Structure formats: structure tokens, C-alpha cells
XYZ file of C-alpha atoms in Angstrom:
265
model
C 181.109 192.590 -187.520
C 179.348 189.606 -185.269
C 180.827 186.498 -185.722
C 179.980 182.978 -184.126
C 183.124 183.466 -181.484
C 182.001 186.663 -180.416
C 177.932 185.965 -180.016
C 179.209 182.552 -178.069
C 181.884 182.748 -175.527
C 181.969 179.412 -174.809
C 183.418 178.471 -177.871
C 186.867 180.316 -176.263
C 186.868 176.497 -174.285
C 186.328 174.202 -177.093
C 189.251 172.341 -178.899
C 189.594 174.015 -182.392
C 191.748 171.391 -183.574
C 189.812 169.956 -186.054
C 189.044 166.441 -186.239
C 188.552 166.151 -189.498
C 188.721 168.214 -193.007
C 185.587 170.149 -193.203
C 184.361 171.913 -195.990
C 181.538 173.974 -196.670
C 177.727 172.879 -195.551
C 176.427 175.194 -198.099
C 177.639 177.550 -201.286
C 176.047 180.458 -202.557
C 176.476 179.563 -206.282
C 174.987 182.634 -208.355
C 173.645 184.245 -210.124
C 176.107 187.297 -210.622
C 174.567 190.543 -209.943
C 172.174 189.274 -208.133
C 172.275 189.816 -204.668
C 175.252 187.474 -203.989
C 177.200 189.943 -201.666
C 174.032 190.914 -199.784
C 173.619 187.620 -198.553
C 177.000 186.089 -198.229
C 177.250 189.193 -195.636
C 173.801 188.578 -193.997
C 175.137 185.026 -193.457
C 178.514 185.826 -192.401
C 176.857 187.766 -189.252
C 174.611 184.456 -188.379
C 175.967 183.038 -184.953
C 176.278 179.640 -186.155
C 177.882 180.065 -189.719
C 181.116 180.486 -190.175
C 182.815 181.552 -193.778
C 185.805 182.220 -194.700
C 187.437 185.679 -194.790
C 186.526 186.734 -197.820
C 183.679 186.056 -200.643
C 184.424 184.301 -204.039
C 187.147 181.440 -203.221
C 186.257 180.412 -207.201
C 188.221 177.326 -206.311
C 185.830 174.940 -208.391
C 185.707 177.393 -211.625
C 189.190 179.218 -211.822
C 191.919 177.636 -209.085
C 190.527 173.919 -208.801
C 194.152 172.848 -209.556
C 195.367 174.708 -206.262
C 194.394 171.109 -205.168
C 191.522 170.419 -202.496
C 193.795 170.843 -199.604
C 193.767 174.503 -200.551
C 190.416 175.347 -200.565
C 189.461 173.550 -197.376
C 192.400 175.992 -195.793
C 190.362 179.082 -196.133
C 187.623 177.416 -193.685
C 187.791 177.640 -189.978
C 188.204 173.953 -188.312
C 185.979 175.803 -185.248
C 183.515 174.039 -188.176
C 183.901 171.073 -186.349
C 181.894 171.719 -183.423
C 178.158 170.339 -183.935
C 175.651 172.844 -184.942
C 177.878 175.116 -186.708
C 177.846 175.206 -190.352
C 180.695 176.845 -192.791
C 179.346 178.069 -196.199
C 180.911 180.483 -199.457
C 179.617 182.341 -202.089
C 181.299 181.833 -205.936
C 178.724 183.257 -208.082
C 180.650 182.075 -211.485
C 180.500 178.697 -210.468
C 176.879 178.926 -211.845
C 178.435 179.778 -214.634
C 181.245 177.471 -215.323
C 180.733 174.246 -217.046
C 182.795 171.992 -214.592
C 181.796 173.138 -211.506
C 178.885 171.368 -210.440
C 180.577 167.882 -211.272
C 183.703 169.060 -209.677
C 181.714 170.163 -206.093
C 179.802 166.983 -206.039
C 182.864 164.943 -206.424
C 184.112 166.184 -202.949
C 180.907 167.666 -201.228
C 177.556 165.771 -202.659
C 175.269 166.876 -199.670
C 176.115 170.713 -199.853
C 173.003 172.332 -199.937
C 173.259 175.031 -203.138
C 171.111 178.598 -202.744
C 170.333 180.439 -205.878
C 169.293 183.711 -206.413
C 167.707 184.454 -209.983
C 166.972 188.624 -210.356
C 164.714 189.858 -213.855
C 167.140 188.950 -216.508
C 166.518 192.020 -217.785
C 167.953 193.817 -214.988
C 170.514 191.204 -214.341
C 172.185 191.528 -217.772
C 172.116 195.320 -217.481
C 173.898 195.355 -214.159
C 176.194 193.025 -215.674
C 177.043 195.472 -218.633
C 177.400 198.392 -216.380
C 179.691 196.248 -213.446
C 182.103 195.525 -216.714
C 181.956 199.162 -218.411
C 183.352 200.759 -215.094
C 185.749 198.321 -214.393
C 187.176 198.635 -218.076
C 186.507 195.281 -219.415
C 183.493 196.883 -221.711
C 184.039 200.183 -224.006
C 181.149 199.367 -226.365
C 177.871 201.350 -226.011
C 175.112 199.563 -223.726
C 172.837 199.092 -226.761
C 175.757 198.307 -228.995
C 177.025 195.459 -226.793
C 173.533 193.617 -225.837
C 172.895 193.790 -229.743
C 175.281 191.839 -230.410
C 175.127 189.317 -227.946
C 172.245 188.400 -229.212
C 172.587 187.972 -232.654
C 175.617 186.058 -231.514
C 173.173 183.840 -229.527
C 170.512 183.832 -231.287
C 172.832 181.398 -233.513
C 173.139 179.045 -230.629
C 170.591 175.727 -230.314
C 169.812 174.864 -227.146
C 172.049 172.517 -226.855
C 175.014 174.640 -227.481
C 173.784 176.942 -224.686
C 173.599 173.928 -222.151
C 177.182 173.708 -223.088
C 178.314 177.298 -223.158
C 179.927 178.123 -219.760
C 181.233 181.687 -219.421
C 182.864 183.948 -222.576
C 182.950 187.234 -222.072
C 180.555 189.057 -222.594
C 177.979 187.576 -220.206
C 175.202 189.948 -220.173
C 172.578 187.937 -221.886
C 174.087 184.779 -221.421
C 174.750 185.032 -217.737
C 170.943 185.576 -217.619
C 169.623 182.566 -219.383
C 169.497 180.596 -216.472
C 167.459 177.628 -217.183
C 170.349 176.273 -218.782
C 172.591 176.389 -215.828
C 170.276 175.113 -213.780
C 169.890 171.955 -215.768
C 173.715 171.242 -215.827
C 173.707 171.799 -212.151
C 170.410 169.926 -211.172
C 171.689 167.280 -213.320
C 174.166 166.307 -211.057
C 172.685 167.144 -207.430
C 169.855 166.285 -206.316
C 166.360 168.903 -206.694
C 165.880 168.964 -202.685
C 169.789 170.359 -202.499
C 168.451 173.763 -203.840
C 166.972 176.932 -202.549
C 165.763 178.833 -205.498
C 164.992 182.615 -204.473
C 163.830 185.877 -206.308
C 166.085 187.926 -205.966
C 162.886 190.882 -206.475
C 162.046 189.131 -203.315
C 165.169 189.326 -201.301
C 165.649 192.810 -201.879
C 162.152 193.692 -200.694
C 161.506 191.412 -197.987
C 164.754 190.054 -196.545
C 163.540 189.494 -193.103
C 161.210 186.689 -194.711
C 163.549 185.498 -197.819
C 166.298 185.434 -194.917
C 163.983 183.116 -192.548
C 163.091 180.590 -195.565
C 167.025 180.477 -196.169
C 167.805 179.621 -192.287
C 165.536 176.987 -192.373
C 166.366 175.525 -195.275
C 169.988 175.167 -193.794
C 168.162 173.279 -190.539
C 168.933 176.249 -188.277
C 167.004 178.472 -185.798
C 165.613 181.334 -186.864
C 167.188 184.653 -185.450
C 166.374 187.592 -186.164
C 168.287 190.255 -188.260
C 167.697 194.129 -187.555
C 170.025 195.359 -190.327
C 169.760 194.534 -194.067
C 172.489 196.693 -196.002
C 173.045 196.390 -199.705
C 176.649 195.277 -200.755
C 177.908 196.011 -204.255
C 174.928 198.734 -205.352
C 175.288 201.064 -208.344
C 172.905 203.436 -209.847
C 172.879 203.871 -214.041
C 170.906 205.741 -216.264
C 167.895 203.832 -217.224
C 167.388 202.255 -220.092
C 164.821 203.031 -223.023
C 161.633 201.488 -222.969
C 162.378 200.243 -226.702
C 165.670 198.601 -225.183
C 163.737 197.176 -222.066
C 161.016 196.077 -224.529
C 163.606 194.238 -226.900
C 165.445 192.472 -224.090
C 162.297 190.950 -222.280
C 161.020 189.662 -225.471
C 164.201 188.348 -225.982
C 164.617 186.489 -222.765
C 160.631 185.443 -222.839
C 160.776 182.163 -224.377
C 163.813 181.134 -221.802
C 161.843 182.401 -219.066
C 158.774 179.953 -219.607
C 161.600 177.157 -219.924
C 162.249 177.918 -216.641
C 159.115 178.267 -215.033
C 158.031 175.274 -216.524
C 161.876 173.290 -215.655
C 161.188 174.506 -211.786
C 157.440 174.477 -211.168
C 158.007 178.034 -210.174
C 156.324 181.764 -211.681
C 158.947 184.943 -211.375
C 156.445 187.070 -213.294
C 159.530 188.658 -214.972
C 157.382 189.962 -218.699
């Protein structure tokens, strides 16, 4: 795989002793199942990014009291040179209650990318990635159903509050409510909100918007391979039918939180 060393030989003569702690420039912070792996890896191969070896650090959701010195380790110093930037992808930090306040307390200029996908298609990926890894032995239509008569009991203050609980099919689509924890404590212009209907069928472009919303030059990718695909049986049209009226009227909350269509009914 391309990395920054090997697309600039020059960097063999700087001094990688770093000058100072550096941490990430940007984090990939959801959603899951979403095209998270597809563009950590896209980024990875960028000349002037560096990441660390391997996707998911979850240090502000599950190992925040490995301490910070711990999750600044798994970053290269090389990070130090100018015009490099070092970046990770945690997808259940959009999830987790505590980890937008915990980032900004260390990093409040990280720039956060988002990727929202149809919830729809989100929450069934989400049921299927949990079935075959073992942590789901309910049916598909017996497990959404009751997820949500278990949150159709919640107001929407409760799901503003509700972080991760397994399982997270529906929940870990209602993303309006993330969002708000999260843009409550960073800044709006600190976000790249993308489709993720839109990454998958134009990455070339969605890629471009993402490299210059980091403040880099554009180069240009030939490759775009899918990380982390699996195909399932679809799904009824009844069930299809049941879920996007479900997830409707927290749709149009976020459209209207954002400013933004996704066209998702």
C-alpha cells in the first residue's frame, strides 16, 4: 500500500523526532456501516496523511482511561513535518455519549467527517454485521420489531441521551440526535457531512470535496475498492415500508437541524 514515506523520498532526510505530541488533524467519527472502512483506506493511501496502523483506536469511547499518552502513541511523530496531516476513524464514537466532550478537551480544532447512509439500509447492515458475528440470533424482522417498540417509548430527550445499548440497528440510525450532542460541543464549520449514497457512487468527487475540506491538494485516486462489503437477502417491501416510515419523522429533524436534503423516503 502507498504511504507518505514511500510517494516522498525526501522525507528519508527529515528528523522524525517529534517536536511535540501530535495528535490527529482529523477523525472519521461514524456512522457504522457506513462507508467508514472505505474511506479510512482511501485516506490512508493519500501522500500527505498519515494514520495509524490500524482503524478504530476507540480510545475516546471504550479505552479513554489508557490515558492520553496512549493514544497519541499509535500516531507517527513524521506528523510533525508541515503539510502532513495524521487522522483515525472510530465510528462508535458517534455513538458514545462522552466522546465528543472528551475529543474537544484535548483536540478542539480536529476537523470531524461524517458519513450518514439511508437509515434504512444502515440499520439492516447493522443487523446482518451482528447476526454473523454471533452477537444477534433473533430473526431480522423479530429484532427491528422490537427495537422499536422499545424506542418508540423514548422522548426525544431520552434519545439525545441514549449512547450505544446493544442492539443498535434503529438507534444507530437516528442520527440527528448524535449530531446535536456532537455539534453541541464543536463548532458547525468542524464538520464534513457526506451521503454515504454519494460516496459509494461517485468517490472520485465525494473524495475531492473531502481533500479540500482538510486544506490539501487534490490528487487523484485511480482505485476505489470497497472494504467491509456483504451481500443479504433483501428485505420485504412491507419491512422496507415499515422501517422508512418509521425513521421519516427523524429524517426531516435532520434535514431541517443541517440545512441539508438526503432524499432517503
Amino acid at each position: 500500500m502507498p504511504n507518505a514515506v514511500a510517494s516522498n523520498p525526501n522525507l528519508a532526510e527529515v528528523d522524525w523526532k517529534p517536536k511535540k505530541e501530535h495528535g490527529p488533524d482529523f477523525v472519521i467519527i461514524g456512522a457504522a456501516r457506513s462507508g467508514t472502512s472505505s474511506l479510512y483506506m482511501y485516506l490512508s493511501r493519500y501522500p500527505q496523511i498519515m494514520s495509524p496502523h490500524k482503524k478504530e483506536l476507540n480510545f475516546f469511547s471504550k479505552y479513554y482511561n489508557q490515558g492520553i499518552d496512549w493514544y497519541l502513541a499509535h500516531f507517527p511523530s513524521i506528523t510533525d513535518t508541515p503539510n502532513f496531516l495524521a487522522g483515525e476513524a472510530s465510528p462508535n464514537y458517534f455513538d458514545c455519549t462522552e466522546s465528543a466532550q472528551r475529543m474537544f478537551q484535548f483536540f478542539p480544532k480536529v476537523k470531524l467527517i461524517v458519513l450518514l447512509r439511508n437509515p434504512v439500509d444502515r440499520a439492516i447492515s447493522c443487523y446482518y454485521h451482528n447476526f454473523y458475528h454471533g452477537r444477534e440470533k433473533r430473526s431480522l424482522e423479530d429484532a427491528l420489531a422490537l427495537e422499536k417498540q422499545r424506542l418508540q417509548t423514548l422522548t426525544e430527550s431520552e434519545l439525545l441521551q441514549t449512547g450505544y445499548r446493544h442492539p443498535n440497528n434503529l438507534l444507530g440510525s437516528l442520527y440527528v440526535y448524535k449530531l446535536k450532542r456532537w455539534m453541541e460541543i464543536f463548532p458547525r464549520e468542524q464538520f464534513l457531512i457526506v451521503k454515504s449514497e454519494d460516496f459509494y457512487s461517485n468517490p472520485k468527487i465525494v473524495m475531492s470535496t473531502i481533500i479540500a475540506f482538510l486544506g490539501l491538494s487534490d490528487q487523484k485516486f485511480f482505485q476505489y475498492p470497497k472494504c467491509n462489503g456483504r451481500s443479504y437477502t433483501p428485505i420485504s417491501q412491507d419491512l422496507r415500508q415499515m422501517l422508512t416510515d418509521f425513521f421519516r419523522p427523524h429524517n426531516q429533524k435532520l434535514e431541517e437541524y443541517l440545512g441539508m436534503s438526503f432524499n432517503w423516503d
